[in-house]
XYZ file of C-alpha atoms in Angstrom:
155
model
C 135.784 78.905 148.392
C 138.727 80.649 147.016
C 141.476 82.033 149.131
C 143.313 85.173 148.122
C 146.294 86.551 149.851
C 149.790 87.874 149.629
C 152.759 87.157 151.770
C 151.327 84.120 153.401
C 148.107 85.761 154.632
C 145.093 84.225 152.983
C 141.557 85.366 153.322
C 138.394 83.786 151.902
C 136.417 85.571 149.188
C 132.728 85.353 149.958
C 131.462 87.393 146.980
C 129.905 85.937 143.858
C 131.612 86.712 140.584
C 128.762 87.732 138.255
C 130.899 88.289 135.177
C 130.389 84.738 133.809
C 126.661 84.973 134.583
C 126.426 88.270 132.705
C 128.273 86.747 129.759
C 125.812 83.857 129.601
C 122.804 86.200 129.685
C 124.245 88.391 126.946
C 124.858 85.367 124.725
C 121.281 84.150 125.339
C 119.941 87.615 124.539
C 121.843 87.701 121.252
C 120.587 84.228 120.333
C 116.976 85.255 121.060
C 117.341 88.430 118.991
C 118.582 86.387 116.028
C 115.983 83.614 116.341
C 112.874 85.783 116.995
C 112.571 87.186 113.433
C 112.981 83.676 112.033
C 109.947 82.494 113.994
C 107.754 84.980 112.132
C 109.128 83.816 108.785
C 108.308 80.167 109.417
C 104.550 80.777 109.588
C 102.788 78.652 107.043
C 99.796 79.887 105.140
C 96.834 77.556 105.211
C 95.170 76.995 101.867
C 91.745 75.352 102.133
C 91.078 72.313 99.961
C 89.137 72.618 96.731
C 86.191 70.292 96.201
C 84.293 69.451 93.049
C 80.856 68.942 94.531
C 78.721 69.574 97.520
C 75.331 70.990 98.312
C 74.947 74.757 98.279
C 74.189 76.397 101.599
C 70.521 77.215 101.939
C 69.728 80.852 102.477
C 67.004 81.315 105.029
C 66.035 85.010 104.942
C 66.414 87.914 102.543
C 68.501 90.815 103.871
C 67.849 94.379 102.710
C 70.449 96.956 103.738
C 70.020 100.729 103.779
C 73.154 102.858 103.896
C 73.636 106.243 105.474
C 73.627 107.929 102.075
C 70.315 106.356 101.003
C 71.453 103.402 98.901
C 69.541 100.112 99.038
C 71.141 96.660 98.821
C 68.955 93.589 98.324
C 70.907 90.463 99.253
C 74.171 92.346 98.644
C 73.238 93.823 95.249
C 72.634 97.566 94.979
C 69.088 98.293 93.872
C 67.278 101.377 92.653
C 64.632 102.404 95.233
C 61.980 102.497 92.497
C 62.625 98.807 91.698
C 62.892 97.627 95.308
C 59.772 95.415 95.324
C 60.699 93.847 91.999
C 64.244 93.088 93.182
C 62.910 91.545 96.386
C 60.436 89.422 94.415
C 63.219 88.227 92.079
C 65.426 87.216 95.019
C 62.638 85.592 97.051
C 62.815 82.301 95.147
C 66.246 81.442 96.548
C 65.163 81.680 100.205
C 63.430 79.040 102.291
C 61.373 81.491 104.355
C 59.311 84.485 103.286
C 60.996 86.752 105.831
C 62.932 89.981 105.326
C 65.618 91.351 107.623
C 66.108 95.094 107.259
C 69.514 96.431 108.273
C 69.464 100.217 108.209
C 72.258 102.581 109.136
C 71.641 104.464 112.354
C 71.558 107.785 110.516
C 69.279 106.675 107.673
C 65.818 108.223 107.500
C 62.809 106.333 108.819
C 61.074 106.903 105.482
C 63.711 104.711 103.827
C 62.884 101.865 106.209
C 59.163 102.323 105.592
C 59.827 102.147 101.838
C 61.362 98.685 102.390
C 58.327 97.644 104.462
C 56.009 98.683 101.619
C 58.148 96.897 99.023
C 58.240 93.735 101.162
C 54.451 93.738 101.444
C 54.173 94.253 97.700
C 56.605 91.363 97.101
C 54.414 89.185 99.389
C 56.878 88.651 102.220
C 55.224 87.475 105.422
C 57.514 88.776 108.163
C 59.686 91.886 108.300
C 62.349 92.298 110.968
C 64.468 95.355 111.651
C 67.947 94.340 112.778
C 69.413 96.394 115.618
C 72.700 96.392 117.436
C 73.004 97.296 121.072
C 75.846 99.690 121.668
C 77.870 100.512 124.698
C 77.348 104.012 126.054
C 80.814 105.083 124.896
C 80.274 103.805 121.338
C 76.876 105.494 121.200
C 78.468 108.802 122.200
C 81.097 108.354 119.477
C 78.360 107.889 116.882
C 76.529 110.976 118.126
C 79.590 113.043 117.267
C 79.444 112.016 113.594
C 78.323 114.701 111.161
C 74.613 114.736 110.430
C 73.328 113.037 107.309
C 72.699 115.462 104.501
C 69.197 115.626 103.194
C 68.460 112.738 100.868
C 65.691 113.574 98.402
C 62.574 111.478 98.830
C 61.727 109.273 95.889
């Protein structure tokens, strides 16, 4: 311990001097502030390798999507509702199973889904499945607040 005194009287100082400690923390803070942005810059982007061959991935089922505004997509390609069965028949050769998955927007009309069922039967698909998504109560309430779908003319 340090002794401080004047005129021959010395007393011991029992307090900690925090000035050097504060200086060290400030220097460390400055170093971290300088280094932190550099850590973001050193991220490397991963580029996947390119290969010349390989077997294509087998598609198992045909997916038909119906949007809120009445558009139909057969395996990702937009299709005219009048040509739905023909488009499904054309795409059926690239699938291993004669099944159709129908993904319809929550606000699409039931008649649109039935049109896909009829087209699937006409295109000789064996099984038709309607894909659904379970929603939390809060998410369901959010969707209920969306504006109603305008009338889509029946075709």
